[in-house]
């Protein structure tokens, strides 16, 4: 599910992918293909890009109504696996939620948090109505992606308690890409063995491989990365990982445009900017 820019509750600023000079916004590769190709030509190009066609799931009417009221899309696809002779098939329904922020980054923190929680809470409810067994949210879904402003306040006020202890000291991007001592844990759930390869970890094939070797059947990759930086990469990386490691991968990226009072930099030495655009190509299926 994705909340497109310009929908109720979307953050201010230009729509993701908007053409320079005020032209129409670019919706997605798939939408562009549909508008320019017909019949067998469309089917063949789509097959080359995405593989075989996947049947769409029937979304319950109450879930669609929630999506329409909330101003976001809800879509579902069935991705089958090769039948086995000795094990019965298991059906698992996974929901991937992408959301933009609701209020400007200059609004009071409590108001920003409450607005995002209300928006995402509605999306989770819609996913449940659609029968989702597992719901995955994008990285730092509960706040603007303010890490690279290098500022502690007011962004640390979004911090929430976690079992692994405080994370405020890692708020500098130069520090939070660090090696872990936890290995590559896989979690046994009622719906299969899952692993979480967070954001930057997708760039390293060894991460995906180790999760798979440890028994992961579904590997999630919640991300938050700017459109120009990683839009051509993240979908391909997840698809390659699924092919190479014989497992399912679920990649989610952030959407929306976020404006910050002070310069934003990814630590790459380039001049800072104050508006960060997150784009996630819709309708990707891995």
PDB file of C-alpha atoms in Angstrom:
ATOM      1  CA  UNK A   1       0.000   0.000   0.000  1.00  0.00           C
ATOM      2  CA  UNK A   2       1.309   3.452  -0.795  1.00  0.00           C
ATOM      3  CA  UNK A   3       0.098   6.921   0.096  1.00  0.00           C
ATOM      4  CA  UNK A   4       0.724   9.032  -3.009  1.00  0.00           C
ATOM      5  CA  UNK A   5       1.842  12.619  -2.635  1.00  0.00           C
ATOM      6  CA  UNK A   6      -1.059  15.009  -2.975  1.00  0.00           C
ATOM      7  CA  UNK A   7      -3.437  12.686  -1.133  1.00  0.00           C
ATOM      8  CA  UNK A   8      -5.095  13.799   2.110  1.00  0.00           C
ATOM      9  CA  UNK A   9      -2.432  13.997   4.776  1.00  0.00           C
ATOM     10  CA  UNK A  10       0.513  14.125   2.399  1.00  0.00           C
ATOM     11  CA  UNK A  11       3.421  16.395   3.265  1.00  0.00           C
ATOM     12  CA  UNK A  12       3.688  19.721   1.418  1.00  0.00           C
ATOM     13  CA  UNK A  13       5.915  20.213  -1.575  1.00  0.00           C
ATOM     14  CA  UNK A  14       6.171  18.979  -5.146  1.00  0.00           C
ATOM     15  CA  UNK A  15       4.861  15.539  -5.974  1.00  0.00           C
ATOM     16  CA  UNK A  16       7.457  12.774  -6.220  1.00  0.00           C
ATOM     17  CA  UNK A  17       8.736  12.479  -9.733  1.00  0.00           C
ATOM     18  CA  UNK A  18       7.090  15.712 -10.856  1.00  0.00           C
ATOM     19  CA  UNK A  19       8.536  16.915 -14.116  1.00  0.00           C
ATOM     20  CA  UNK A  20      10.540  20.122 -14.031  1.00  0.00           C
ATOM     21  CA  UNK A  21       8.712  23.154 -15.311  1.00  0.00           C
ATOM     22  CA  UNK A  22       5.389  22.174 -13.772  1.00  0.00           C
ATOM     23  CA  UNK A  23       4.691  19.146 -15.975  1.00  0.00           C
ATOM     24  CA  UNK A  24       2.595  16.173 -14.880  1.00  0.00           C
ATOM     25  CA  UNK A  25       3.931  13.855 -12.191  1.00  0.00           C
ATOM     26  CA  UNK A  26       5.436  10.542 -13.250  1.00  0.00           C
ATOM     27  CA  UNK A  27       3.308   7.883 -11.576  1.00  0.00           C
ATOM     28  CA  UNK A  28       5.201   4.651 -12.223  1.00  0.00           C
ATOM     29  CA  UNK A  29       6.975   2.596 -14.875  1.00  0.00           C
ATOM     30  CA  UNK A  30       4.014   0.238 -15.063  1.00  0.00           C
ATOM     31  CA  UNK A  31       1.491   3.051 -15.547  1.00  0.00           C
ATOM     32  CA  UNK A  32       3.680   4.539 -18.288  1.00  0.00           C
ATOM     33  CA  UNK A  33       3.949   1.170 -20.038  1.00  0.00           C
ATOM     34  CA  UNK A  34       0.180   0.723 -19.941  1.00  0.00           C
ATOM     35  CA  UNK A  35      -0.372   4.145 -21.485  1.00  0.00           C
ATOM     36  CA  UNK A  36       2.094   3.581 -24.349  1.00  0.00           C
ATOM     37  CA  UNK A  37       1.889  -0.146 -25.093  1.00  0.00           C
ATOM     38  CA  UNK A  38      -1.054  -2.349 -25.939  1.00  0.00           C
ATOM     39  CA  UNK A  39      -1.837  -6.049 -25.932  1.00  0.00           C
ATOM     40  CA  UNK A  40       1.021  -8.455 -26.598  1.00  0.00           C
ATOM     41  CA  UNK A  41       3.644  -5.694 -26.686  1.00  0.00           C
ATOM     42  CA  UNK A  42       2.758  -4.646 -23.137  1.00  0.00           C
ATOM     43  CA  UNK A  43       2.621  -8.255 -21.921  1.00  0.00           C
ATOM     44  CA  UNK A  44       6.047  -9.056 -23.379  1.00  0.00           C
ATOM     45  CA  UNK A  45       7.803  -5.938 -22.047  1.00  0.00           C
ATOM     46  CA  UNK A  46       6.249  -6.484 -18.636  1.00  0.00           C
ATOM     47  CA  UNK A  47       7.347 -10.149 -18.669  1.00  0.00           C
ATOM     48  CA  UNK A  48      10.946  -9.130 -19.406  1.00  0.00           C
ATOM     49  CA  UNK A  49      10.937  -6.539 -16.607  1.00  0.00           C
ATOM     50  CA  UNK A  50       9.054  -8.442 -13.899  1.00  0.00           C
ATOM     51  CA  UNK A  51       8.799 -12.087 -14.922  1.00  0.00           C
ATOM     52  CA  UNK A  52       5.520 -13.944 -15.164  1.00  0.00           C
ATOM     53  CA  UNK A  53       2.263 -12.121 -14.526  1.00  0.00           C
ATOM     54  CA  UNK A  54       0.811 -12.499 -11.045  1.00  0.00           C
ATOM     55  CA  UNK A  55      -2.959 -12.614 -10.530  1.00  0.00           C
ATOM     56  CA  UNK A  56      -4.430  -9.790  -8.492  1.00  0.00           C
ATOM     57  CA  UNK A  57      -5.986 -10.564  -5.127  1.00  0.00           C
ATOM     58  CA  UNK A  58      -9.560  -9.568  -4.483  1.00  0.00           C
ATOM     59  CA  UNK A  59      -9.479  -6.775  -1.908  1.00  0.00           C
ATOM     60  CA  UNK A  60     -12.505  -6.712   0.442  1.00  0.00           C
ATOM     61  CA  UNK A  61     -14.863  -3.789  -0.057  1.00  0.00           C
ATOM     62  CA  UNK A  62     -14.392  -2.465   3.497  1.00  0.00           C
ATOM     63  CA  UNK A  63     -10.605  -2.363   3.034  1.00  0.00           C
ATOM     64  CA  UNK A  64     -10.985  -0.500  -0.273  1.00  0.00           C
ATOM     65  CA  UNK A  65     -13.346   1.976   1.362  1.00  0.00           C
ATOM     66  CA  UNK A  66     -10.789   2.663   4.103  1.00  0.00           C
ATOM     67  CA  UNK A  67      -8.113   3.241   1.458  1.00  0.00           C
ATOM     68  CA  UNK A  68     -10.320   5.631  -0.506  1.00  0.00           C
ATOM     69  CA  UNK A  69     -11.198   7.540   2.653  1.00  0.00           C
ATOM     70  CA  UNK A  70      -7.542   7.708   3.708  1.00  0.00           C
ATOM     71  CA  UNK A  71      -6.305   8.767   0.268  1.00  0.00           C
ATOM     72  CA  UNK A  72      -3.967   5.846  -0.426  1.00  0.00           C
ATOM     73  CA  UNK A  73      -3.838   2.875  -2.788  1.00  0.00           C
ATOM     74  CA  UNK A  74      -4.329  -0.740  -1.807  1.00  0.00           C
ATOM     75  CA  UNK A  75      -3.363  -3.549  -4.162  1.00  0.00           C
ATOM     76  CA  UNK A  76      -2.584  -7.227  -3.795  1.00  0.00           C
ATOM     77  CA  UNK A  77      -1.001  -9.969  -5.882  1.00  0.00           C
ATOM     78  CA  UNK A  78      -0.658 -13.727  -5.537  1.00  0.00           C
ATOM     79  CA  UNK A  79       2.902 -15.022  -5.894  1.00  0.00           C
ATOM     80  CA  UNK A  80       3.011 -18.793  -6.019  1.00  0.00           C
ATOM     81  CA  UNK A  81       5.867 -21.224  -5.410  1.00  0.00           C
ATOM     82  CA  UNK A  82       6.650 -24.559  -7.010  1.00  0.00           C
ATOM     83  CA  UNK A  83       4.451 -27.289  -5.459  1.00  0.00           C
ATOM     84  CA  UNK A  84       6.248 -29.918  -3.379  1.00  0.00           C
ATOM     85  CA  UNK A  85       5.334 -33.573  -2.941  1.00  0.00           C
ATOM     86  CA  UNK A  86       6.257 -34.048   0.723  1.00  0.00           C
ATOM     87  CA  UNK A  87       5.153 -30.739   2.249  1.00  0.00           C
ATOM     88  CA  UNK A  88       1.721 -29.185   2.151  1.00  0.00           C
ATOM     89  CA  UNK A  89       1.596 -25.615   0.785  1.00  0.00           C
ATOM     90  CA  UNK A  90       1.371 -22.695   3.210  1.00  0.00           C
ATOM     91  CA  UNK A  91      -0.342 -19.479   2.256  1.00  0.00           C
ATOM     92  CA  UNK A  92       1.037 -16.328   3.871  1.00  0.00           C
ATOM     93  CA  UNK A  93      -0.341 -12.877   3.150  1.00  0.00           C
ATOM     94  CA  UNK A  94       2.165 -10.040   3.599  1.00  0.00           C
ATOM     95  CA  UNK A  95       1.341  -6.315   3.632  1.00  0.00           C
ATOM     96  CA  UNK A  96       3.947  -3.667   2.753  1.00  0.00           C
ATOM     97  CA  UNK A  97       2.996  -0.176   3.895  1.00  0.00           C
ATOM     98  CA  UNK A  98       4.518   3.000   2.476  1.00  0.00           C
ATOM     99  CA  UNK A  99       3.542   6.359   3.917  1.00  0.00           C
ATOM    100  CA  UNK A 100       4.452  10.001   3.584  1.00  0.00           C
ATOM    101  CA  UNK A 101       4.519  12.270   6.611  1.00  0.00           C
ATOM    102  CA  UNK A 102       1.372  14.256   7.394  1.00  0.00           C
ATOM    103  CA  UNK A 103       2.377  17.641   8.825  1.00  0.00           C
ATOM    104  CA  UNK A 104       5.311  19.945   7.990  1.00  0.00           C
ATOM    105  CA  UNK A 105       8.553  19.109   9.798  1.00  0.00           C
ATOM    106  CA  UNK A 106       8.267  22.458  11.598  1.00  0.00           C
ATOM    107  CA  UNK A 107       4.992  21.483  13.322  1.00  0.00           C
ATOM    108  CA  UNK A 108       5.064  20.594  17.057  1.00  0.00           C
ATOM    109  CA  UNK A 109       6.531  17.120  17.574  1.00  0.00           C
ATOM    110  CA  UNK A 110       3.510  15.741  19.422  1.00  0.00           C
ATOM    111  CA  UNK A 111       1.205  16.819  16.603  1.00  0.00           C
ATOM    112  CA  UNK A 112       3.482  15.251  13.972  1.00  0.00           C
ATOM    113  CA  UNK A 113       3.650  11.957  15.881  1.00  0.00           C
ATOM    114  CA  UNK A 114      -0.089  11.749  16.470  1.00  0.00           C
ATOM    115  CA  UNK A 115      -0.886  12.539  12.836  1.00  0.00           C
ATOM    116  CA  UNK A 116       1.500   9.890  11.491  1.00  0.00           C
ATOM    117  CA  UNK A 117       0.299   7.275  13.988  1.00  0.00           C
ATOM    118  CA  UNK A 118      -3.319   7.938  13.018  1.00  0.00           C
ATOM    119  CA  UNK A 119      -2.544   7.711   9.307  1.00  0.00           C
ATOM    120  CA  UNK A 120      -0.442   4.550   9.520  1.00  0.00           C
ATOM    121  CA  UNK A 121      -2.835   2.999  12.034  1.00  0.00           C
ATOM    122  CA  UNK A 122      -5.591   3.245   9.440  1.00  0.00           C
ATOM    123  CA  UNK A 123      -3.354   1.575   6.866  1.00  0.00           C
ATOM    124  CA  UNK A 124      -2.605  -1.294   9.253  1.00  0.00           C
ATOM    125  CA  UNK A 125      -6.335  -1.747   9.869  1.00  0.00           C
ATOM    126  CA  UNK A 126      -6.967  -1.888   6.118  1.00  0.00           C
ATOM    127  CA  UNK A 127      -4.193  -4.478   5.752  1.00  0.00           C
ATOM    128  CA  UNK A 128      -5.802  -6.577   8.483  1.00  0.00           C
ATOM    129  CA  UNK A 129      -9.181  -6.352   6.756  1.00  0.00           C
ATOM    130  CA  UNK A 130      -7.470  -7.599   3.591  1.00  0.00           C
ATOM    131  CA  UNK A 131      -6.255 -10.655   5.502  1.00  0.00           C
ATOM    132  CA  UNK A 132      -2.604  -9.737   6.080  1.00  0.00           C
ATOM    133  CA  UNK A 133      -0.683 -12.117   8.354  1.00  0.00           C
ATOM    134  CA  UNK A 134       2.497 -10.013   8.497  1.00  0.00           C
ATOM    135  CA  UNK A 135       2.714  -6.221   8.134  1.00  0.00           C
ATOM    136  CA  UNK A 136       6.010  -4.470   7.375  1.00  0.00           C
ATOM    137  CA  UNK A 137       6.433  -0.694   7.595  1.00  0.00           C
ATOM    138  CA  UNK A 138       9.113   1.453   5.978  1.00  0.00           C
ATOM    139  CA  UNK A 139      12.194   2.462   7.952  1.00  0.00           C
ATOM    140  CA  UNK A 140      11.471   5.186  10.556  1.00  0.00           C
ATOM    141  CA  UNK A 141       7.832   5.292   9.472  1.00  0.00           C
ATOM    142  CA  UNK A 142       6.845   7.218  12.605  1.00  0.00           C
ATOM    143  CA  UNK A 143       8.821  10.400  11.873  1.00  0.00           C
ATOM    144  CA  UNK A 144      10.425  12.541   9.164  1.00  0.00           C
ATOM    145  CA  UNK A 145      13.740  11.144   7.940  1.00  0.00           C
ATOM    146  CA  UNK A 146      15.716  13.823   9.740  1.00  0.00           C
ATOM    147  CA  UNK A 147      18.870  11.890  10.638  1.00  0.00           C
ATOM    148  CA  UNK A 148      21.091  13.516   8.052  1.00  0.00           C
ATOM    149  CA  UNK A 149      20.365  17.037   9.232  1.00  0.00           C
ATOM    150  CA  UNK A 150      22.961  16.208  11.919  1.00  0.00           C
ATOM    151  CA  UNK A 151      20.634  17.808  14.496  1.00  0.00           C
ATOM    152  CA  UNK A 152      19.671  16.218  17.796  1.00  0.00           C
ATOM    153  CA  UNK A 153      16.701  18.422  18.591  1.00  0.00           C
ATOM    154  CA  UNK A 154      13.868  18.306  17.911  1.00  0.00           C
ATOM    155  CA  UNK A 155      14.265  14.929  16.173  1.00  0.00           C
ATOM    156  CA  UNK A 156      15.358  12.917  19.210  1.00  0.00           C
ATOM    157  CA  UNK A 157      11.942  13.635  20.689  1.00  0.00           C
ATOM    158  CA  UNK A 158      10.566  11.060  18.248  1.00  0.00           C
ATOM    159  CA  UNK A 159      12.630   8.372  19.985  1.00  0.00           C
ATOM    160  CA  UNK A 160      10.730   5.401  21.391  1.00  0.00           C
ATOM    161  CA  UNK A 161      11.825   2.735  23.853  1.00  0.00           C
ATOM    162  CA  UNK A 162      13.130  -0.524  22.410  1.00  0.00           C
ATOM    163  CA  UNK A 163      14.330  -3.824  23.837  1.00  0.00           C
ATOM    164  CA  UNK A 164      17.860  -3.158  22.620  1.00  0.00           C
ATOM    165  CA  UNK A 165      18.272   0.049  24.565  1.00  0.00           C
ATOM    166  CA  UNK A 166      18.569   3.727  23.644  1.00  0.00           C
ATOM    167  CA  UNK A 167      19.584   4.554  20.079  1.00  0.00           C
ATOM    168  CA  UNK A 168      19.940   8.328  20.335  1.00  0.00           C
ATOM    169  CA  UNK A 169      23.752   8.154  20.285  1.00  0.00           C
ATOM    170  CA  UNK A 170      23.558   6.709  16.756  1.00  0.00           C
ATOM    171  CA  UNK A 171      21.648   9.667  15.335  1.00  0.00           C
ATOM    172  CA  UNK A 172      24.625  10.725  13.207  1.00  0.00           C
ATOM    173  CA  UNK A 173      24.539   8.908   9.866  1.00  0.00           C
ATOM    174  CA  UNK A 174      28.315   8.560  10.058  1.00  0.00           C
ATOM    175  CA  UNK A 175      27.771   6.285  13.066  1.00  0.00           C
ATOM    176  CA  UNK A 176      24.638   4.314  12.387  1.00  0.00           C
ATOM    177  CA  UNK A 177      26.111   2.320   9.510  1.00  0.00           C
ATOM    178  CA  UNK A 178      28.071   0.071  11.871  1.00  0.00           C
ATOM    179  CA  UNK A 179      28.805  -3.615  12.021  1.00  0.00           C
ATOM    180  CA  UNK A 180      26.533  -5.629  14.292  1.00  0.00           C
ATOM    181  CA  UNK A 181      27.388  -8.275  16.852  1.00  0.00           C
ATOM    182  CA  UNK A 182      23.969  -9.934  16.531  1.00  0.00           C
ATOM    183  CA  UNK A 183      24.792 -11.979  13.459  1.00  0.00           C
ATOM    184  CA  UNK A 184      21.899 -12.536  11.044  1.00  0.00           C
ATOM    185  CA  UNK A 185      18.967 -13.570  13.253  1.00  0.00           C
ATOM    186  CA  UNK A 186      15.964 -15.375  11.802  1.00  0.00           C
ATOM    187  CA  UNK A 187      12.666 -15.386  13.672  1.00  0.00           C
ATOM    188  CA  UNK A 188      10.334 -18.360  13.739  1.00  0.00           C
ATOM    189  CA  UNK A 189       6.731 -17.156  13.513  1.00  0.00           C
ATOM    190  CA  UNK A 190       3.365 -18.804  13.011  1.00  0.00           C
ATOM    191  CA  UNK A 191       3.612 -17.792   9.351  1.00  0.00           C
ATOM    192  CA  UNK A 192       7.141 -18.906   8.571  1.00  0.00           C
ATOM    193  CA  UNK A 193      10.761 -17.992   9.252  1.00  0.00           C
ATOM    194  CA  UNK A 194      11.420 -14.303   8.634  1.00  0.00           C
ATOM    195  CA  UNK A 195      14.443 -11.988   8.704  1.00  0.00           C
ATOM    196  CA  UNK A 196      14.880  -8.211   8.519  1.00  0.00           C
ATOM    197  CA  UNK A 197      17.653  -6.718   6.383  1.00  0.00           C
ATOM    198  CA  UNK A 198      17.377  -3.037   7.278  1.00  0.00           C
ATOM    199  CA  UNK A 199      17.914  -0.331   4.638  1.00  0.00           C
ATOM    200  CA  UNK A 200      21.630  -0.065   3.765  1.00  0.00           C
ATOM    201  CA  UNK A 201      22.157  -3.775   4.367  1.00  0.00           C
ATOM    202  CA  UNK A 202      20.519  -4.473   1.005  1.00  0.00           C
ATOM    203  CA  UNK A 203      23.675  -3.262  -0.772  1.00  0.00           C
ATOM    204  CA  UNK A 204      25.622  -6.272   0.523  1.00  0.00           C
ATOM    205  CA  UNK A 205      24.736  -9.643  -1.063  1.00  0.00           C
ATOM    206  CA  UNK A 206      26.319 -11.434   1.886  1.00  0.00           C
ATOM    207  CA  UNK A 207      23.602 -10.119   4.212  1.00  0.00           C
ATOM    208  CA  UNK A 208      20.809 -11.636   2.137  1.00  0.00           C
ATOM    209  CA  UNK A 209      22.809 -14.855   1.792  1.00  0.00           C
ATOM    210  CA  UNK A 210      23.429 -15.231   5.532  1.00  0.00           C
ATOM    211  CA  UNK A 211      19.760 -14.700   6.375  1.00  0.00           C
ATOM    212  CA  UNK A 212      18.857 -17.373   3.826  1.00  0.00           C
ATOM    213  CA  UNK A 213      21.533 -19.774   5.098  1.00  0.00           C
ATOM    214  CA  UNK A 214      20.105 -19.285   8.594  1.00  0.00           C
ATOM    215  CA  UNK A 215      16.755 -20.499   7.320  1.00  0.00           C
ATOM    216  CA  UNK A 216      14.830 -17.356   6.368  1.00  0.00           C
ATOM    217  CA  UNK A 217      11.899 -17.977   4.040  1.00  0.00           C
ATOM    218  CA  UNK A 218      10.908 -14.298   3.764  1.00  0.00           C
ATOM    219  CA  UNK A 219      13.464 -11.477   4.067  1.00  0.00           C
ATOM    220  CA  UNK A 220      12.090  -7.980   4.634  1.00  0.00           C
ATOM    221  CA  UNK A 221      14.012  -4.856   3.642  1.00  0.00           C
ATOM    222  CA  UNK A 222      12.448  -1.703   5.144  1.00  0.00           C
ATOM    223  CA  UNK A 223      14.245   1.323   3.680  1.00  0.00           C
ATOM    224  CA  UNK A 224      14.292   5.100   3.632  1.00  0.00           C
ATOM    225  CA  UNK A 225      16.353   6.460   0.776  1.00  0.00           C
ATOM    226  CA  UNK A 226      16.078   9.473  -1.486  1.00  0.00           C
ATOM    227  CA  UNK A 227      14.768   8.980  -5.000  1.00  0.00           C
ATOM    228  CA  UNK A 228      17.784  10.173  -6.972  1.00  0.00           C
ATOM    229  CA  UNK A 229      20.186   8.177  -4.812  1.00  0.00           C
ATOM    230  CA  UNK A 230      18.716   4.680  -4.813  1.00  0.00           C
ATOM    231  CA  UNK A 231      15.502   4.466  -6.827  1.00  0.00           C
ATOM    232  CA  UNK A 232      17.224   2.522  -9.651  1.00  0.00           C
ATOM    233  CA  UNK A 233      18.850   0.147  -7.137  1.00  0.00           C
ATOM    234  CA  UNK A 234      16.612  -1.021  -4.326  1.00  0.00           C
ATOM    235  CA  UNK A 235      14.068  -2.977  -6.363  1.00  0.00           C
ATOM    236  CA  UNK A 236      16.735  -4.730  -8.421  1.00  0.00           C
ATOM    237  CA  UNK A 237      18.737  -5.619  -5.308  1.00  0.00           C
ATOM    238  CA  UNK A 238      15.727  -7.277  -3.683  1.00  0.00           C
ATOM    239  CA  UNK A 239      14.799  -9.213  -6.824  1.00  0.00           C
ATOM    240  CA  UNK A 240      18.379 -10.398  -7.296  1.00  0.00           C
ATOM    241  CA  UNK A 241      18.489 -11.531  -3.667  1.00  0.00           C
ATOM    242  CA  UNK A 242      15.295 -13.553  -4.079  1.00  0.00           C
ATOM    243  CA  UNK A 243      16.659 -15.260  -7.195  1.00  0.00           C
ATOM    244  CA  UNK A 244      20.112 -15.957  -5.755  1.00  0.00           C
ATOM    245  CA  UNK A 245      18.938 -17.225  -2.370  1.00  0.00           C
ATOM    246  CA  UNK A 246      15.745 -19.098  -3.287  1.00  0.00           C
ATOM    247  CA  UNK A 247      13.541 -17.163  -0.886  1.00  0.00           C
ATOM    248  CA  UNK A 248      10.939 -14.416  -0.928  1.00  0.00           C
ATOM    249  CA  UNK A 249      12.088 -10.823  -0.461  1.00  0.00           C
ATOM    250  CA  UNK A 250       9.897  -7.868   0.489  1.00  0.00           C
ATOM    251  CA  UNK A 251      11.398  -4.436  -0.198  1.00  0.00           C
ATOM    252  CA  UNK A 252       9.739  -1.222   0.958  1.00  0.00           C
ATOM    253  CA  UNK A 253      10.935   2.325   0.411  1.00  0.00           C
ATOM    254  CA  UNK A 254       9.818   5.684   1.695  1.00  0.00           C
ATOM    255  CA  UNK A 255       7.529   8.017  -0.277  1.00  0.00           C
ATOM    256  CA  UNK A 256       6.773  11.730  -0.110  1.00  0.00           C
ATOM    257  CA  UNK A 257       8.672  15.015  -0.051  1.00  0.00           C
ATOM    258  CA  UNK A 258      10.006  16.332   3.262  1.00  0.00           C
ATOM    259  CA  UNK A 259      11.199  19.897   3.830  1.00  0.00           C
ATOM    260  CA  UNK A 260      13.658  20.762   6.606  1.00  0.00           C
ATOM    261  CA  UNK A 261      14.605  24.190   7.991  1.00  0.00           C
ATOM    262  CA  UNK A 262      18.310  23.373   7.772  1.00  0.00           C
ATOM    263  CA  UNK A 263      20.451  21.684   5.190  1.00  0.00           C
ATOM    264  CA  UNK A 264      20.217  17.937   4.700  1.00  0.00           C
ATOM    265  CA  UNK A 265      23.274  15.945   3.643  1.00  0.00           C
ATOM    266  CA  UNK A 266      24.022  12.248   3.339  1.00  0.00           C
ATOM    267  CA  UNK A 267      27.640  12.803   4.320  1.00  0.00           C
ATOM    268  CA  UNK A 268      28.831  12.548   0.716  1.00  0.00           C
ATOM    269  CA  UNK A 269      30.440  15.987   0.612  1.00  0.00           C
ATOM    270  CA  UNK A 270      27.843  17.406  -1.766  1.00  0.00           C
ATOM    271  CA  UNK A 271      26.072  20.688  -0.969  1.00  0.00           C
ATOM    272  CA  UNK A 272      23.172  20.277   1.426  1.00  0.00           C
ATOM    273  CA  UNK A 273      19.527  20.603   0.453  1.00  0.00           C
ATOM    274  CA  UNK A 274      16.420  21.435   2.446  1.00  0.00           C
ATOM    275  CA  UNK A 275      13.829  19.350   0.580  1.00  0.00           C
ATOM    276  CA  UNK A 276      14.255  15.586   0.418  1.00  0.00           C
ATOM    277  CA  UNK A 277      12.219  13.576  -2.057  1.00  0.00           C
ATOM    278  CA  UNK A 278      11.559   9.909  -1.377  1.00  0.00           C
ATOM    279  CA  UNK A 279      10.281   7.857  -4.292  1.00  0.00           C
ATOM    280  CA  UNK A 280       9.345   4.219  -4.387  1.00  0.00           C
ATOM    281  CA  UNK A 281       8.346   2.706  -7.704  1.00  0.00           C
ATOM    282  CA  UNK A 282       4.858   1.369  -7.152  1.00  0.00           C
ATOM    283  CA  UNK A 283       3.603  -2.079  -8.115  1.00  0.00           C
ATOM    284  CA  UNK A 284       6.974  -3.821  -7.803  1.00  0.00           C
ATOM    285  CA  UNK A 285       6.602  -7.536  -7.157  1.00  0.00           C
ATOM    286  CA  UNK A 286       9.476  -9.722  -6.005  1.00  0.00           C
TER     287      UNK A 286
END
